[in-house]
Short mmCIF file of C-alpha atoms in Angstrom, two decimals:
data_model
loop_
_atom_site.label_atom_id
_atom_site.label_comp_id
_atom_site.label_asym_id
_atom_site.label_seq_id
_atom_site.Cartn_x
_atom_site.Cartn_y
_atom_site.Cartn_z
CA MET A 1 33.73 -18.21 31.08
CA SER A 2 30.15 -19.28 32.13
CA THR A 3 28.39 -17.12 34.61
CA LEU A 4 26.38 -20.11 35.80
CA ASP A 5 27.73 -20.48 38.76
CA LYS A 6 28.03 -16.93 40.10
CA THR A 7 25.27 -15.41 41.90
CA PRO A 8 25.71 -11.74 42.06
CA VAL A 9 25.78 -9.88 45.09
CA LYS A 10 27.27 -6.39 45.12
CA ARG A 11 24.88 -4.22 43.25
CA ASP A 12 26.93 -3.69 40.32
CA GLU A 13 27.09 -7.24 39.77
CA ILE A 14 23.51 -7.59 39.74
CA LEU A 15 22.82 -4.56 37.85
CA PHE A 16 25.45 -6.00 35.29
CA GLU A 17 23.38 -9.30 35.23
CA TYR A 18 20.29 -7.66 35.06
CA LEU A 19 21.27 -5.05 32.02
CA VAL A 20 22.81 -8.50 30.06
CA ARG A 21 19.65 -10.14 30.44
CA LEU A 22 17.55 -7.87 29.03
CA ALA A 23 19.99 -7.31 26.07
CA ASP A 24 20.41 -10.99 25.43
CA ASP A 25 16.59 -10.88 25.18
CA ARG A 26 16.70 -7.89 22.68
CA LEU A 27 19.96 -9.12 20.57
CA ILE A 28 18.41 -12.51 20.09
CA LEU A 29 14.86 -11.28 19.09
CA GLY A 30 16.51 -8.30 16.84
CA GLN A 31 18.94 -11.41 14.87
CA ARG A 32 16.05 -13.49 14.50
CA LEU A 33 13.80 -10.51 13.16
CA SER A 34 16.31 -9.73 10.59
CA GLU A 35 16.15 -12.69 8.90
CA TRP A 36 13.07 -11.37 7.52
CA SER A 37 14.97 -8.98 5.52
CA GLY A 38 14.34 -9.63 2.05
CA HIS A 39 11.60 -12.13 2.84
CA GLY A 40 8.45 -9.92 4.25
CA PRO A 41 5.24 -10.52 2.95
CA GLU A 42 5.13 -7.17 1.48
CA LEU A 43 7.74 -4.39 0.81
CA GLU A 44 6.18 -2.49 3.82
CA GLU A 45 5.97 -5.25 5.98
CA ASP A 46 9.85 -6.15 5.19
CA LEU A 47 10.80 -2.66 6.06
CA ALA A 48 8.93 -2.44 9.28
CA LEU A 49 10.29 -6.03 10.94
CA ALA A 50 14.03 -4.74 9.32
CA ASN A 51 13.23 -1.25 11.49
CA ILE A 52 12.35 -3.45 14.93
CA ALA A 53 15.09 -5.79 14.14
CA LEU A 54 17.27 -2.49 14.06
CA ASP A 55 15.66 -0.89 17.29
CA MET A 56 16.12 -4.20 19.11
CA ILE A 57 19.88 -4.33 18.37
CA GLY A 58 20.21 -0.84 19.13
CA HIS A 59 18.31 -1.32 22.75
CA ALA A 60 20.60 -4.45 23.10
CA SER A 61 23.74 -2.34 22.16
CA GLY A 62 22.84 0.59 24.67
CA LEU A 63 22.63 -2.18 27.57
CA TYR A 64 25.39 -3.95 26.75
CA THR A 65 27.48 -1.03 26.44
CA TYR A 66 25.95 0.05 29.84
CA ALA A 67 26.60 -3.19 31.20
CA ALA A 68 30.45 -3.26 30.62
CA GLU A 69 30.99 0.27 31.76
CA ILE A 70 29.43 -1.23 34.93
CA GLU A 71 31.90 -4.25 34.88
CA GLY A 72 34.67 -2.20 34.21
CA GLU A 73 36.68 -4.99 32.92
CA GLY A 74 37.76 -3.57 29.82
CA ARG A 75 34.84 -5.60 27.98
CA ASP A 76 32.65 -3.65 25.48
CA GLU A 77 29.54 -4.55 23.54
CA ASP A 78 31.06 -6.45 20.93
CA ASP A 79 32.55 -8.69 23.25
CA LEU A 80 29.41 -9.35 25.49
CA ALA A 81 27.58 -10.07 21.94
CA TYR A 82 30.17 -12.01 19.86
CA PHE A 83 32.50 -13.67 22.36
CA ARG A 84 29.86 -15.45 24.84
CA ASP A 85 28.40 -18.92 24.43
CA ASP A 86 25.07 -20.17 24.72
CA ILE A 87 25.58 -21.24 28.05
CA ASP A 88 26.27 -17.46 28.81
CA PHE A 89 23.24 -16.22 27.27
CA LYS A 90 20.45 -15.37 29.42
CA ASN A 91 17.38 -14.40 26.81
CA PHE A 92 13.94 -16.32 27.39
CA GLN A 93 13.65 -19.18 25.37
CA MET A 94 10.58 -17.91 23.65
CA LEU A 95 13.05 -15.36 21.40
CA GLU A 96 15.47 -17.76 20.34
CA GLN A 97 12.65 -20.05 18.36
CA PRO A 98 12.92 -20.13 14.64
CA LYS A 99 11.01 -16.96 13.02
CA GLY A 100 8.58 -19.47 11.38
CA ASP A 101 5.69 -18.07 9.05
CA LEU A 102 4.85 -14.55 9.55
CA ALA A 103 1.77 -15.49 12.08
CA TYR A 104 4.58 -16.70 14.15
CA THR A 105 6.53 -13.97 14.11
CA ILE A 106 3.75 -11.60 14.81
CA ALA A 107 2.21 -13.68 17.67
CA ARG A 108 6.12 -13.36 19.30
CA GLN A 109 6.10 -9.79 18.89
CA PHE A 110 2.85 -9.20 20.23
CA LEU A 111 3.45 -10.96 23.26
CA PHE A 112 7.09 -9.97 23.68
CA SER A 113 6.39 -6.18 22.66
CA LEU A 114 3.19 -6.04 25.24
CA TYR A 115 5.55 -7.66 28.12
CA SER A 116 8.59 -5.36 27.30
CA TYR A 117 6.13 -2.35 27.39
CA LEU A 118 4.93 -3.02 30.78
CA LEU A 119 8.40 -3.89 32.01
CA TYR A 120 9.99 -0.60 30.51
CA MET A 121 6.93 1.18 32.12
CA GLU A 122 8.36 0.14 35.57
CA LEU A 123 12.19 0.73 34.41
CA LYS A 124 11.89 4.00 33.14
CA ASP A 125 11.80 4.94 36.83
CA ALA A 126 14.54 2.84 37.83
CA ASP A 127 16.59 3.97 40.64
CA ASP A 128 19.71 4.48 38.29
CA GLU A 129 19.87 7.41 36.05
CA GLN A 130 21.80 6.15 33.10
CA PHE A 131 19.78 3.00 33.08
CA ALA A 132 16.11 4.87 33.51
CA GLY A 133 17.28 7.24 30.60
CA LEU A 134 17.95 4.19 28.38
CA ALA A 135 14.71 2.44 29.28
CA SER A 136 12.72 5.78 28.95
CA LYS A 137 14.31 5.89 25.18
CA HIS A 138 13.17 2.42 24.20
CA LEU A 139 9.77 2.64 25.68
CA LYS A 140 8.84 5.21 23.01
CA GLU A 141 10.16 2.86 20.39
CA ILE A 142 8.31 0.01 22.12
CA ARG A 143 4.86 1.76 21.94
CA TYR A 144 5.52 1.35 17.93
CA HIS A 145 6.48 -2.25 18.04
CA LEU A 146 3.32 -3.04 20.05
CA ARG A 147 1.23 -0.95 17.79
CA HIS A 148 2.55 -2.77 14.98
CA SER A 149 2.20 -6.40 15.91
CA ARG A 150 -1.28 -5.51 17.34
CA GLU A 151 -2.54 -4.30 14.13
CA TRP A 152 -1.17 -7.56 12.52
CA VAL A 153 -2.92 -9.76 14.96
CA LEU A 154 -6.32 -8.38 14.35
CA ARG A 155 -5.85 -8.31 10.96
CA LEU A 156 -4.71 -11.94 10.76
CA GLY A 157 -7.01 -13.12 13.28
CA ASP A 158 -9.98 -11.50 12.08
CA GLY A 159 -8.94 -12.19 8.37
CA THR A 160 -9.44 -15.05 6.18
CA GLU A 161 -9.81 -18.70 7.21
CA GLU A 162 -6.20 -19.52 6.39
CA SER A 163 -4.94 -16.73 8.40
CA HIS A 164 -7.23 -17.15 11.18
CA ARG A 165 -5.61 -20.59 11.46
CA ARG A 166 -2.26 -19.48 11.08
CA ILE A 167 -2.25 -17.05 14.14
CA GLN A 168 -4.10 -19.37 16.28
CA ASP A 169 -1.41 -22.08 15.48
CA ALA A 170 1.29 -19.72 16.28
CA PHE A 171 0.06 -18.61 19.78
CA ASP A 172 -0.92 -22.20 20.79
CA ASP A 173 2.42 -22.87 19.85
CA ILE A 174 4.33 -20.16 21.67
CA TRP A 175 2.15 -20.26 24.69
CA MET A 176 4.54 -22.53 26.52
CA TYR A 177 7.32 -19.94 26.34
CA THR A 178 5.33 -17.28 28.00
CA GLY A 179 5.52 -18.67 31.75
CA GLU A 180 9.06 -17.58 32.03
CA LEU A 181 8.25 -14.04 31.14
CA PHE A 182 7.22 -13.48 34.81
CA GLU A 183 9.42 -16.01 36.91
CA MET A 184 11.38 -13.95 39.99
CA ASP A 185 14.73 -15.33 40.49
CA GLU A 186 17.18 -14.25 42.81
CA VAL A 187 18.63 -11.83 40.38
CA ASP A 188 15.19 -10.47 39.82
CA LYS A 189 14.43 -10.23 43.35
CA LYS A 190 17.57 -8.46 44.12
CA ALA A 191 17.26 -6.11 41.32
CA ALA A 192 14.08 -4.94 42.79
CA GLU A 193 15.67 -4.75 46.15
CA GLU A 194 18.23 -2.44 45.06
CA GLY A 195 15.48 -0.17 43.22
CA PHE A 196 16.29 -0.88 39.74
CA GLY A 197 14.27 -4.03 38.66
CA ALA A 198 10.90 -4.53 38.04
CA ASP A 199 8.46 -7.29 39.94
CA LEU A 200 7.80 -9.28 36.76
CA ALA A 201 5.09 -11.28 38.53
CA LYS A 202 3.05 -8.23 38.75
CA LEU A 203 3.12 -7.64 35.10
CA ARG A 204 1.54 -10.87 34.50
CA LYS A 205 -2.31 -9.92 35.16
CA PRO A 206 -2.16 -6.54 33.06
CA TRP A 207 -0.40 -8.21 30.27
CA LYS A 208 -2.95 -10.93 30.53
CA GLU A 209 -5.71 -8.57 30.36
CA HIS A 210 -4.73 -7.04 27.20
CA VAL A 211 -3.73 -10.27 25.71
CA ASP A 212 -7.37 -11.58 26.14
CA GLU A 213 -8.84 -8.16 24.78
CA VAL A 214 -7.00 -8.35 21.48
CA LEU A 215 -7.38 -12.04 21.18
CA ASP A 216 -10.82 -11.67 21.57
CA GLU A 217 -11.28 -8.70 19.01
CA ALA A 218 -9.50 -10.70 16.67
CA THR A 219 -11.88 -13.77 16.96
CA LEU A 220 -9.04 -15.92 18.41
CA THR A 221 -9.02 -18.18 21.33
CA VAL A 222 -6.56 -17.68 24.16
CA PRO A 223 -4.35 -20.66 24.72
CA ASP A 224 -4.86 -22.33 28.37
CA ASP A 225 -2.43 -21.53 31.13
CA ASN A 226 -2.44 -25.08 32.50
CA GLN A 227 -0.16 -26.27 30.45
CA TYR A 228 3.65 -27.27 30.16
CA MET A 229 5.61 -24.15 30.43
CA ALA A 230 9.29 -23.92 29.27
CA SER A 231 11.79 -22.37 31.63
CA GLY A 232 15.58 -22.38 31.99
CA GLY A 233 16.43 -19.04 29.69
CA ARG A 234 17.86 -16.77 32.49
CA THR A 235 20.42 -19.58 33.87
CA GLY A 236 21.52 -20.28 30.32
CA PHE A 237 19.37 -23.39 29.59
CA HIS A 238 18.43 -23.00 25.69
CA THR A 239 16.40 -24.94 22.94
CA GLU A 240 18.60 -26.17 20.52
CA HIS A 241 17.78 -23.29 18.11
CA LEU A 242 19.95 -20.71 19.98
CA GLY A 243 23.74 -22.41 19.23
CA HIS A 244 22.70 -22.58 15.63
CA MET A 245 21.87 -19.05 15.49
CA LEU A 246 24.86 -17.77 17.53
CA ALA A 247 26.97 -20.12 15.32
CA GLN A 248 26.08 -17.95 12.22
CA MET A 249 25.95 -14.74 14.10
CA GLN A 250 29.35 -14.97 15.88
CA PHE A 251 31.19 -16.82 13.25
CA LEU A 252 32.86 -13.98 11.70
CA ARG A 253 33.56 -11.96 14.58
CA ARG A 254 35.48 -15.17 15.94
CA SER A 255 37.44 -15.77 12.77
CA TYR A 256 38.73 -12.23 12.92
CA PRO A 257 38.68 -11.18 16.52
CA ASP A 258 40.61 -7.66 15.70
CA ALA A 259 39.30 -6.97 12.86
CA GLU A 260 37.62 -3.26 12.42
CA TRP A 261 35.51 -1.54 9.78
CA THR A 262 37.48 0.95 8.14
CA MET B 1 48.34 16.55 15.01
CA ASN B 2 47.32 19.94 15.87
CA THR B 3 47.43 20.45 19.43
CA THR B 4 47.02 23.92 19.91
CA GLU B 5 44.06 25.04 21.91
CA THR B 6 41.06 25.74 19.79
CA THR B 7 40.32 29.72 19.86
CA TYR B 8 36.88 29.31 18.83
CA THR B 9 33.70 30.33 21.07
CA PRO B 10 31.00 27.60 21.48
CA GLU B 11 28.70 29.84 19.48
CA GLN B 12 30.68 29.49 16.14
CA ILE B 13 30.84 25.94 16.77
CA TRP B 14 27.11 25.70 16.84
CA SER B 15 27.43 27.39 13.43
CA PHE B 16 29.71 24.96 12.25
CA LEU B 17 27.62 22.06 13.21
CA GLU B 18 24.72 23.60 11.54
CA GLU B 19 26.18 22.48 8.74
CA VAL B 20 26.47 19.11 9.20
CA THR B 21 22.84 17.79 7.87
CA ASP B 22 21.17 14.32 8.46
CA PRO B 23 22.20 11.86 6.09
CA GLU B 24 18.79 10.29 5.66
CA ILE B 25 17.17 13.98 5.35
CA PRO B 26 19.49 15.96 3.73
CA VAL B 27 17.24 18.95 4.29
CA LEU B 28 17.75 19.12 8.02
CA ASN B 29 20.63 20.03 10.01
CA ILE B 30 21.62 18.20 13.20
CA VAL B 31 21.53 21.49 15.66
CA GLU B 32 17.97 22.11 14.42
CA MET B 33 16.60 18.44 15.11
CA GLY B 34 18.04 18.68 18.50
CA ILE B 35 20.76 16.03 18.40
CA VAL B 36 23.35 18.57 19.47
CA ARG B 37 22.39 18.91 23.07
CA ARG B 38 25.80 21.06 24.62
CA ILE B 39 28.87 22.24 23.58
CA ASP B 40 31.19 22.76 26.41
CA LEU B 41 35.02 24.20 26.48
CA GLU B 42 36.71 21.84 29.00
CA LYS B 43 40.19 21.63 29.75
CA ASP B 44 40.91 19.02 27.63
CA GLY B 45 39.32 20.59 24.62
CA VAL B 46 35.60 21.18 23.02
CA VAL B 47 33.36 18.54 24.22
CA VAL B 48 30.20 18.15 21.86
CA ARG B 49 27.21 16.02 23.34
CA ILE B 50 24.57 14.47 21.44
CA THR B 51 21.61 12.37 21.87
CA PRO B 52 20.87 9.75 19.75
CA THR B 53 16.93 9.94 17.80
CA TYR B 54 16.74 6.16 17.73
CA SER B 55 18.27 3.79 19.47
CA GLY B 56 19.07 1.44 16.25
CA CYS B 57 19.65 4.54 13.93
CA PRO B 58 22.06 3.65 11.51
CA ALA B 59 22.34 7.62 10.74
CA MET B 60 23.71 8.18 14.28
CA HIS B 61 27.20 6.73 13.06
CA ALA B 62 27.22 8.55 10.11
CA ILE B 63 26.42 11.88 11.98
CA GLU B 64 29.11 11.45 14.57
CA MET B 65 31.72 10.68 11.75
CA GLU B 66 30.13 14.22 9.95
CA ILE B 67 30.93 16.18 12.98
CA HIS B 68 34.24 15.09 13.26
CA ASN B 69 35.22 15.73 9.84
CA LYS B 70 33.44 19.33 10.29
CA LEU B 71 35.49 20.44 13.08
CA ARG B 72 38.59 19.01 11.91
CA GLU B 73 37.96 20.79 8.64
CA LYS B 74 37.28 23.85 10.56
CA GLY B 75 40.09 23.34 12.93
CA VAL B 76 38.63 22.99 16.04
CA GLU B 77 41.29 21.06 17.97
CA PRO B 78 41.06 19.16 20.30
CA PHE B 79 37.59 18.05 20.37
CA GLN B 80 35.53 15.02 21.78
CA VAL B 81 31.82 13.98 20.51
CA LYS B 82 30.07 12.28 23.86
CA THR B 83 26.90 10.51 23.36
CA ASP B 84 24.48 11.44 26.27
CA TYR B 85 21.43 9.25 27.03
CA SER B 86 20.27 11.38 30.23
CA GLU B 87 17.62 13.34 28.54
CA THR B 88 15.45 11.17 25.79
CA TRP B 89 15.41 12.89 22.42
CA THR B 90 11.76 14.05 21.25
CA THR B 91 10.48 15.24 18.30
CA ASP B 92 9.54 18.57 20.54
CA TRP B 93 13.20 19.53 20.32
CA MET B 94 12.77 20.02 16.54
CA THR B 95 12.53 23.75 15.66
CA GLU B 96 9.48 24.95 13.94
CA GLU B 97 11.89 25.69 11.19
CA ALA B 98 12.89 22.39 11.01
CA LYS B 99 9.36 21.16 10.66
CA ARG B 100 8.43 23.60 8.20
CA LYS B 101 11.47 22.15 6.18
CA LEU B 102 10.36 18.66 6.55
CA LYS B 103 6.91 19.44 5.34
CA GLU B 104 8.30 21.53 2.04
CA TYR B 105 10.05 18.09 1.33
CA GLY B 106 7.32 16.05 1.19
CA ILE B 107 7.66 14.45 5.09
CA ALA B 108 4.67 15.54 7.28
CA PRO B 109 5.99 16.77 10.19
CA PRO B 110 5.91 15.21 13.93
CA GLY B 111 2.97 17.57 15.91
CA LYS B 112 3.21 18.48 19.29
CA LYS B 113 3.88 15.40 21.70
CA GLY B 114 1.58 16.57 24.32
CA GLU B 115 0.31 13.62 26.32
CA GLU B 116 0.87 10.15 24.97
CA ASP B 117 -2.17 8.32 24.74
CA ASP B 118 -2.31 5.34 26.64
CA VAL B 119 -1.20 2.57 23.97
CA LEU B 120 -3.18 0.12 25.49
CA LYS B 121 -6.43 1.84 24.90
CA GLY B 122 -8.26 2.31 21.44
CA LEU B 123 -7.48 -1.24 19.62
CA ARG B 124 -8.24 -0.04 16.15
CA LYS B 125 -7.45 3.82 16.97
CA THR B 126 -4.95 5.64 14.34
CA LYS B 127 -4.09 9.66 14.51
CA ILE B 128 -4.95 11.51 11.55
CA ILE B 129 -1.95 12.92 9.64
CA PRO B 130 -2.49 15.80 7.41
CA CYS B 131 -0.96 15.56 3.61
CA PRO B 132 2.21 17.54 3.18
CA TYR B 133 1.51 17.98 -0.45
CA CYS B 134 -2.45 19.14 -0.22
CA ASP B 135 -3.16 19.54 3.70
CA SER B 136 -5.73 16.93 3.21
CA LEU B 137 -6.96 15.21 6.06
CA GLU B 138 -8.55 12.01 3.95
CA THR B 139 -5.17 10.22 4.89
CA GLU B 140 -4.50 6.46 5.93
CA LEU B 141 -1.74 4.75 7.68
CA GLN B 142 -0.08 2.13 5.49
CA SER B 143 2.72 1.30 7.77
CA GLU B 144 3.78 2.03 11.16
CA PHE B 145 7.44 1.90 10.05
CA GLY B 146 8.83 3.59 6.83
CA SER B 147 11.70 3.78 5.05
CA THR B 148 13.70 4.66 8.26
CA ALA B 149 12.68 4.11 11.96
CA CYS B 150 11.65 7.62 12.61
CA LYS B 151 8.94 7.78 9.68
CA SER B 152 5.62 5.64 9.32
CA GLN B 153 4.26 5.53 5.74
CA TYR B 154 0.76 7.05 4.52
CA TYR B 155 -1.29 7.57 1.69
CA CYS B 156 -3.34 10.26 0.63
CA HIS B 157 -7.21 9.85 -0.70
CA SER B 158 -7.37 13.34 -1.87
CA CYS B 159 -4.04 13.66 -4.04
CA GLU B 160 -3.57 10.02 -4.29
CA GLU B 161 -0.14 10.53 -3.14
CA PRO B 162 2.05 8.32 -0.92
CA PHE B 163 3.64 10.60 1.75
CA GLU B 164 6.08 9.68 5.05
CA HIS B 165 5.23 10.90 8.48
CA PHE B 166 8.16 11.75 10.74
CA LYS B 167 6.48 9.94 13.88
CA CYS B 168 6.28 12.00 17.02
CA ILE B 169 8.22 10.68 19.70
#
């Protein structure tokens, strides 16, 4: 069932929705990153992207499990990952975009890891013990994701003519999906009021400052904010890419819904 | 199924779990890694509380299975293994003995965590990790990620050996 028309009211409902949003972001990005397995430009990078994909799916798994527990309707993490349709997924549109070339993947990793770092610095103090515990754990890993992608932004931007062109194109292409990261809707506001959500609008300034610093160091141009910004992921509106990805990701589980690894 | 109450003390169960090793780093057992947090004798039996090292670590599933196998083999019944997220695992929980074994195995052990440096400061700064083979400081970070999520890859310019470093988290 779609959750589109359901605005959460009670604390548990808000927490559930908030956890699922964060989990969706990480599952979808993890799935995209896993597409690099066996296709990395060099062995070390293949391993790095696969490891980050695993971390992302691990974060999603912890968040879904806790969300399902809060919901208390007998669903588990797999139900949330495999048995919801694209309209039920609340991930940011940025994260469902095809992996593109390495520059595109790196640009996205950098922008989203930095965002996650700033967000989780807030969430680690969430007024909910288990959520705060998960956030503190994930934060440690995000630090490495940020270092990894930033290192590559510098190397590609300040590298060859071609690597510079590709990473600049990547930032230019992805920029329209950055506006959504800082929007505060009803769920975000209620989550903040309940003491477990972050004020996303406030993250925008430190995020932009660091992006400016790194892109400048990488001899890159920061794209113009004054352009069309995509929006809607948080309410279940997605680009065409999500459906295709889910079809591939969910197919096996839906074909054999009760199958178990033995 | 054997439903008789276990007669083992927590100390004995701790020592059984010292026989369970990390599948990715076979020289370390899960107790010295700090993965096993508590063992309690509750009214429904023994409860073993473990904490994951890395959230996406595939070894955690294997470790949980190994714990089940070990306790069954020792006749500890009934028992439960629970994952506890309330405290965040840190490499500071590894014993000194574990760090020594890591180094001997060829993996540069994690240092003391101390203050976490601000990841937003120092764009091109990397930590110097001594080579586990020759102790040289002339080493270079090759990749933030190694063969597993918990390790990064380095190269030693003195002995010209690549090596892995267990990240300090």
